[in-house]
Short mmCIF file of C-alpha atoms in Angstrom, two decimals:
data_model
loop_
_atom_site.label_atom_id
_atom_site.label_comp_id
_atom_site.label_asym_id
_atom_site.label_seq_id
_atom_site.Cartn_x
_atom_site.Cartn_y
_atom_site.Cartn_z
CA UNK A 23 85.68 7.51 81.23
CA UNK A 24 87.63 5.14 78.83
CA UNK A 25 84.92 3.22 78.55
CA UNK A 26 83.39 6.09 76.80
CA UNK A 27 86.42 7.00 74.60
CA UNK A 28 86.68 3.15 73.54
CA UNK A 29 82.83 3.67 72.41
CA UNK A 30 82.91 7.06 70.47
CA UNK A 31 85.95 5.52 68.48
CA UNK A 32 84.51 1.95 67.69
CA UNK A 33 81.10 3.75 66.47
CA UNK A 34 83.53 6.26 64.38
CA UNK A 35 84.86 3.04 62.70
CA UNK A 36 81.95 1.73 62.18
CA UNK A 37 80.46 4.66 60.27
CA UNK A 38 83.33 5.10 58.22
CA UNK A 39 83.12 1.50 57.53
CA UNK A 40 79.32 2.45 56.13
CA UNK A 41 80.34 5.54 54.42
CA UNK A 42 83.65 3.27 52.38
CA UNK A 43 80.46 0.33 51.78
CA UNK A 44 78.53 3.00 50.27
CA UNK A 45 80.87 4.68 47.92
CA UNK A 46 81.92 1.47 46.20
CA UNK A 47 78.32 0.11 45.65
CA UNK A 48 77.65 3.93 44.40
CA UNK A 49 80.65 3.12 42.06
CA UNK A 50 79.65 -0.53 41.23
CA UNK A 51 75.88 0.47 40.07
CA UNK A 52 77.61 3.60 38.01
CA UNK A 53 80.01 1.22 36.34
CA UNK A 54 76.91 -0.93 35.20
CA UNK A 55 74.99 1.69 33.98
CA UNK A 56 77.59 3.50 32.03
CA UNK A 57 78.84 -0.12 30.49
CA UNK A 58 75.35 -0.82 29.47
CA UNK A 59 73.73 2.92 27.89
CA UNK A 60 77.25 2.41 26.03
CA UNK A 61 77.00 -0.59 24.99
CA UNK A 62 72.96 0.40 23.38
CA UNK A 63 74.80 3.67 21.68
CA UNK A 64 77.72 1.50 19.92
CA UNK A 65 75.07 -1.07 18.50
CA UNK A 66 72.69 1.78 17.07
CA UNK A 67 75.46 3.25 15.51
CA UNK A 68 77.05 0.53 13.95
CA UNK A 69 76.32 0.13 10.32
CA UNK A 70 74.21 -3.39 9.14
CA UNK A 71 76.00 -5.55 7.23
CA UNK A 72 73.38 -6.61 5.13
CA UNK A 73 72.33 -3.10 4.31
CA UNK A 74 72.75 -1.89 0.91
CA UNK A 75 73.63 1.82 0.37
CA UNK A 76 71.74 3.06 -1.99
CA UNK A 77 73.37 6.53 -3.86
CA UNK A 78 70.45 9.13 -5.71
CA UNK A 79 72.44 9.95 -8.68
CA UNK A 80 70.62 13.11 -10.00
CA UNK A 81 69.10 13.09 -13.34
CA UNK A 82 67.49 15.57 -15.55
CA UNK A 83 64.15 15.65 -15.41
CA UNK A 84 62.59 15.30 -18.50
CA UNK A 85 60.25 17.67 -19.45
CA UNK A 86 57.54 15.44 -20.16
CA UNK A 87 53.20 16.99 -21.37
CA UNK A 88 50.02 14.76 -22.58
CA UNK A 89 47.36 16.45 -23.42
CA UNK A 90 44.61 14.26 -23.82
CA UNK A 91 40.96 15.48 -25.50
CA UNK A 92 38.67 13.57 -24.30
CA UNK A 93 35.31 13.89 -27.06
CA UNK A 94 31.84 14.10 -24.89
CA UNK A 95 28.70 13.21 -26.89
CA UNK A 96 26.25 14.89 -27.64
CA UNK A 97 22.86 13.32 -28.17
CA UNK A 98 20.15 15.44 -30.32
CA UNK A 99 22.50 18.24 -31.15
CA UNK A 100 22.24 19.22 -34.78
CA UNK A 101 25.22 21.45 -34.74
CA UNK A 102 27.83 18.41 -33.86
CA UNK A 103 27.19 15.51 -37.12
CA UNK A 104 30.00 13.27 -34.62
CA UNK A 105 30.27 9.67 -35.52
CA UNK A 106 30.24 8.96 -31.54
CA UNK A 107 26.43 9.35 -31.53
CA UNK A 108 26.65 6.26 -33.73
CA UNK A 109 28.89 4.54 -31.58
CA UNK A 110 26.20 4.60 -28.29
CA UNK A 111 24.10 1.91 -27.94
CA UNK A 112 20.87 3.33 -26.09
CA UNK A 113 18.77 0.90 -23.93
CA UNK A 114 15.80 -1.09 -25.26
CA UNK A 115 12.72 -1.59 -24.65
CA UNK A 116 10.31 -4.87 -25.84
CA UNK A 117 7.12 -4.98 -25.58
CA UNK A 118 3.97 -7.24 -27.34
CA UNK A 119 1.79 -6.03 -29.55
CA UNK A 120 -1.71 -7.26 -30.29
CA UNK A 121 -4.89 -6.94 -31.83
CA UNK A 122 -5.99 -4.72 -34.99
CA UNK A 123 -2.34 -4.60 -36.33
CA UNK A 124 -0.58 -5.47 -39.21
CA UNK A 125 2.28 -7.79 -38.08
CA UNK A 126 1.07 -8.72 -34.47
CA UNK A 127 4.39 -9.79 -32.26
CA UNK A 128 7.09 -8.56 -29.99
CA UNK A 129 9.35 -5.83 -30.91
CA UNK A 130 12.46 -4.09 -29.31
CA UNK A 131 12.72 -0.34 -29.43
CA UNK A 132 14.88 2.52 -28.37
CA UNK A 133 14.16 3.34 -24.52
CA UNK A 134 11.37 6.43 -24.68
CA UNK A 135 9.52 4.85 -27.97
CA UNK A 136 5.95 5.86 -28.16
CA UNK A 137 3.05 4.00 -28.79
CA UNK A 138 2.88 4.78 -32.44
CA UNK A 139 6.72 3.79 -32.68
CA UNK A 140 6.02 0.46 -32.05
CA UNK A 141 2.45 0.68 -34.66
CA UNK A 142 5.15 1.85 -37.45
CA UNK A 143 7.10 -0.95 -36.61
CA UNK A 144 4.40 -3.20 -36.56
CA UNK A 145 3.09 -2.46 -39.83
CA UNK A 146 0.39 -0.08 -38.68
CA UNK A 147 -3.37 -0.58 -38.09
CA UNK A 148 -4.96 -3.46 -40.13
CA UNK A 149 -8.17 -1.92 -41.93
CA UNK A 150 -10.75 -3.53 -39.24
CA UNK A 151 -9.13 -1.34 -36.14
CA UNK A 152 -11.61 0.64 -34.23
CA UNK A 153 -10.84 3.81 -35.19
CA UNK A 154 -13.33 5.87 -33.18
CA UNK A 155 -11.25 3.71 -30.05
CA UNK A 156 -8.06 4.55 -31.27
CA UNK A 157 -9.05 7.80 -31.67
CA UNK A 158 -10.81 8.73 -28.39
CA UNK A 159 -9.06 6.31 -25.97
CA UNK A 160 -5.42 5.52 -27.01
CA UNK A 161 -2.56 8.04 -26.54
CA UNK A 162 -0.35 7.52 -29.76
CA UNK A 163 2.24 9.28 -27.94
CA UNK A 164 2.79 7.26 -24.42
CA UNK A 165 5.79 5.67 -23.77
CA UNK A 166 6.49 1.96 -24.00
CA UNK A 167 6.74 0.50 -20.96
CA UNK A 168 9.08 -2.50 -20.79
CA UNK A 169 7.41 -6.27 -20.88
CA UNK A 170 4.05 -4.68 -21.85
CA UNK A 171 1.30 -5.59 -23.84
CA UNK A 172 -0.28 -3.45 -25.95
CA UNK A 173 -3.79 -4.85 -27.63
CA UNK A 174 -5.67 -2.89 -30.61
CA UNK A 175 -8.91 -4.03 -30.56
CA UNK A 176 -11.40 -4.62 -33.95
CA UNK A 177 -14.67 -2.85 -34.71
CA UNK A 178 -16.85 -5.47 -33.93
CA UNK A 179 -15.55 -5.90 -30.20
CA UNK A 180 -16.07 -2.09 -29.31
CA UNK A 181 -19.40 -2.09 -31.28
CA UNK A 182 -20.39 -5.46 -28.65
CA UNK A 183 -18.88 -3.30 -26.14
CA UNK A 184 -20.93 -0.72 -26.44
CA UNK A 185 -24.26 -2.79 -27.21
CA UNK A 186 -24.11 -4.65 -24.01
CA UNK A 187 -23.26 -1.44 -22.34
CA UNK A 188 -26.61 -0.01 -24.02
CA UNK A 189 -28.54 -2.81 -22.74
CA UNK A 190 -27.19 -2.82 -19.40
CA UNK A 191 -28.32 0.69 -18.61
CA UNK A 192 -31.82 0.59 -20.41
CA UNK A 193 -35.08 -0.77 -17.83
CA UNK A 194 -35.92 -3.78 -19.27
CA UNK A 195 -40.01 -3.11 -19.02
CA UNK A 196 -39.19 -0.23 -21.21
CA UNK A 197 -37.65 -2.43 -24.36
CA UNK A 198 -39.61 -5.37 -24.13
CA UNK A 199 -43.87 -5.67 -23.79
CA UNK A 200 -45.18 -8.27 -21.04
CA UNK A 201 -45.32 -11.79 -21.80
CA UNK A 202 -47.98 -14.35 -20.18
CA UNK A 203 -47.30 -17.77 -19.32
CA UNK A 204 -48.80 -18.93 -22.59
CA UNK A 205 -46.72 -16.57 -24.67
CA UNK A 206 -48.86 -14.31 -25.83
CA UNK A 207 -48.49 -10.12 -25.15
CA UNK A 208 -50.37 -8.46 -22.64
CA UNK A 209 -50.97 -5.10 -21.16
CA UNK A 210 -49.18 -3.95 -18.54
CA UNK A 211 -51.70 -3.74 -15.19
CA UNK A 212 -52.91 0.04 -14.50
CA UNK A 213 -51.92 1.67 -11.63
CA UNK A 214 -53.89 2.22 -8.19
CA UNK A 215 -54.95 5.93 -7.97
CA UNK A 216 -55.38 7.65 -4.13
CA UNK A 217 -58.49 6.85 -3.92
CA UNK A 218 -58.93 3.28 -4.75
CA UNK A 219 -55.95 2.71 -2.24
CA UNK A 220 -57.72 4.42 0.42
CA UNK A 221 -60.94 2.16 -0.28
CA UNK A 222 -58.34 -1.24 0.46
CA UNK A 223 -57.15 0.65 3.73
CA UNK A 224 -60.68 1.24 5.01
CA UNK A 225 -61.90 -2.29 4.01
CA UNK A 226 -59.03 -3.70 6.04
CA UNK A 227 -58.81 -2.37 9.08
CA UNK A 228 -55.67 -3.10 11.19
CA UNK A 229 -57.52 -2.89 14.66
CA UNK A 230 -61.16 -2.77 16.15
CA UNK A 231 -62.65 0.08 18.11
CA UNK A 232 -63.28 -1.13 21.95
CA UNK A 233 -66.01 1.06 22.22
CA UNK A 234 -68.21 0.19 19.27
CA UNK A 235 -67.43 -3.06 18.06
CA UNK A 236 -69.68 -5.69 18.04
CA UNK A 237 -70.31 -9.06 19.47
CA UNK A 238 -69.46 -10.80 16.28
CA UNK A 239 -66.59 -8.67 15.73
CA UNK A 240 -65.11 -8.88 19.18
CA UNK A 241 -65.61 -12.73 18.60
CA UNK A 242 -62.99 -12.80 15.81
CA UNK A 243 -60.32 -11.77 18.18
CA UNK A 244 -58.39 -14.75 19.80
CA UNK A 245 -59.19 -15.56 23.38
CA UNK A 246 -62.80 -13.53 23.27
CA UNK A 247 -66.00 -15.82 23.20
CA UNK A 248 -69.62 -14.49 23.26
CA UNK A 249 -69.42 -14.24 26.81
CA UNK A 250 -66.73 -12.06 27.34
CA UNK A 251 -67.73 -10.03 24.16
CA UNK A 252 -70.64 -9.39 26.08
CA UNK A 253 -69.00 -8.51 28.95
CA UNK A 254 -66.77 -6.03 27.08
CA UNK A 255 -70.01 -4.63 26.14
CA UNK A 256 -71.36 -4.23 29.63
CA UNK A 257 -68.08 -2.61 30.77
CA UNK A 258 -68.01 0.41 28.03
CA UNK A 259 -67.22 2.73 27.85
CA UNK A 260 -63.56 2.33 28.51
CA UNK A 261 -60.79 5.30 28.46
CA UNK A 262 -57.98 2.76 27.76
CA UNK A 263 -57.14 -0.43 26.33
CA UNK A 264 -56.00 -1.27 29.77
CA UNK A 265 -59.96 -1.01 31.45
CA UNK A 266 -59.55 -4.74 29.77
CA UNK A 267 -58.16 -5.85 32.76
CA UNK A 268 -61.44 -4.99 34.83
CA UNK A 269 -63.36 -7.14 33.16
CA UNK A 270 -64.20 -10.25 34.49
CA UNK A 271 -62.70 -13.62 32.64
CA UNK A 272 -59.95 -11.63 31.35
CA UNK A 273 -56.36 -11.55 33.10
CA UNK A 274 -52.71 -10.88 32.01
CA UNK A 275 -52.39 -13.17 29.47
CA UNK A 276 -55.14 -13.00 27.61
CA UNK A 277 -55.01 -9.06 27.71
CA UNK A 278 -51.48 -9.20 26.25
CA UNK A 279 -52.47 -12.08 23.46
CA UNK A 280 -55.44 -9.56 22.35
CA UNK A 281 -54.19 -5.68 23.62
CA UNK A 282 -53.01 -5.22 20.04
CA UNK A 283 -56.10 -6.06 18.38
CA UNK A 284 -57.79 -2.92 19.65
CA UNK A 285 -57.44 0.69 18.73
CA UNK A 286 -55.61 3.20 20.97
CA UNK A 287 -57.90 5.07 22.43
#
């Protein structure tokens, strides 16, 4: 029984031992803390020494208006005779100029200069232009493109022009007669009527009749002698081109060297 006792009071010491250990590291951590979040709020309040206050000192304010006019210009306004028109330099535009003109060269005009700017310029159309050209063909009023050429040709070249033009769509055999060998005109050759060209078709035939041809007639064909000609004879008549082949003497090759010298029949 006092062993008991003696154990229920050494355990009671030892916990209060634990619980005394406890409070004082409790109080040891807290002391940290609280020294340290201090010691943060003291340094961010403290002032820098190398700061310089700066005081706002309140002044008036000055009551202080521009008004500024700004002047717009206006390009191909009659109303507004401003000397800033004057004052804008508008883009140019060069271009060479050729040809049927007065003082040939390159100029520089105003961007959107017609052709007929550039004539004026230019000195205008020398007195052997090709008018009718110039007249039909050119548009006076296109704009000058920039780094062109512009060419105004002469009389004579569109009157060449227009010759070999003339010539080109004219049948020769219609201009000029027929000249022989020696030099000398002749008459063109009449033409073949119907009839005369039937009379060449019927004197040369394209094929010969197996059924009424000839001995000296079948002889002109190649690979038939007399005596197969008169065999053909013997063999007639014949329905086909093909009864060939039943006559003696003549086999494939022959009947396709000489099939097409005979008329379908």
């Amino acid at each position: 029984m006092s062993e008991i006792v003696d154990l229920h009071i050494r355990i009671k010491k030892l916990l209060v031992e634990r619980i005394y250990e406890s409070f004082f590291l409790i109080f040891v951590v807290g002391s940290v803390l609280g020294y340290a979040v201090g010691a943060r709020i003291d340094k961010c309040d403290l002032p820098d020494e190398n700061a310089i206050e700066v005081v706002d000192e309140e002044k008036p304010e000055a009551d202080v208006s521009v008004t500024m006019e700004v002047p717009v210009p206006i390009v191909n306004d009659p109303d507004r005779s401003s000397g800033l028109v004057n004052d804008i330099q508008l883009e140019s535009v060069c271009a060479d100029i050729a040809g049927a003109i007065a003082k040939p060269g390159v100029y520089c005009l105003d961007q959107g200069s017609m052709v007929i700017d550039i004539v004026k310029e230019a000195g205008g159309f020398s007195s052997s232009v090709a008018d009718s050209y110039v007249a039909r063909i050119m548009n006076l009023s296109q704009q000058v493109r920039a780094n062109s050429k512009i060419y105004i040709p002469y009389e004579e070249e569109v009157k060449c022009d227009l010759l070999e033009l003339t010539l080109k769509n004219v049948r020769t055999d219609e201009v000029l007669p027929n000249v022989g060998s020696t030099g000398e005109t002749t008459e063109p050759l009449p033409e073949q009527t119907d009839e005369q060209n039937q009379n060449s078709d019927v004197s040369a035939p394209s094929c010969i009749d197996l059924n009424s041809a000839s001995i000296s007639e079948l002889i002109e064909i190649d690979g038939i002698g007399e005596s197969t000609a008169q065999k053909i004879i013997d063999a007639r008549p014949f329905v086909s081109v093909e009864g060939l082949l039943d006559v003696s003497g003549i086999g494939d090759a022959k009947y396709a060297q000489m099939k097409d010298s005979f008329c379908p029949i």
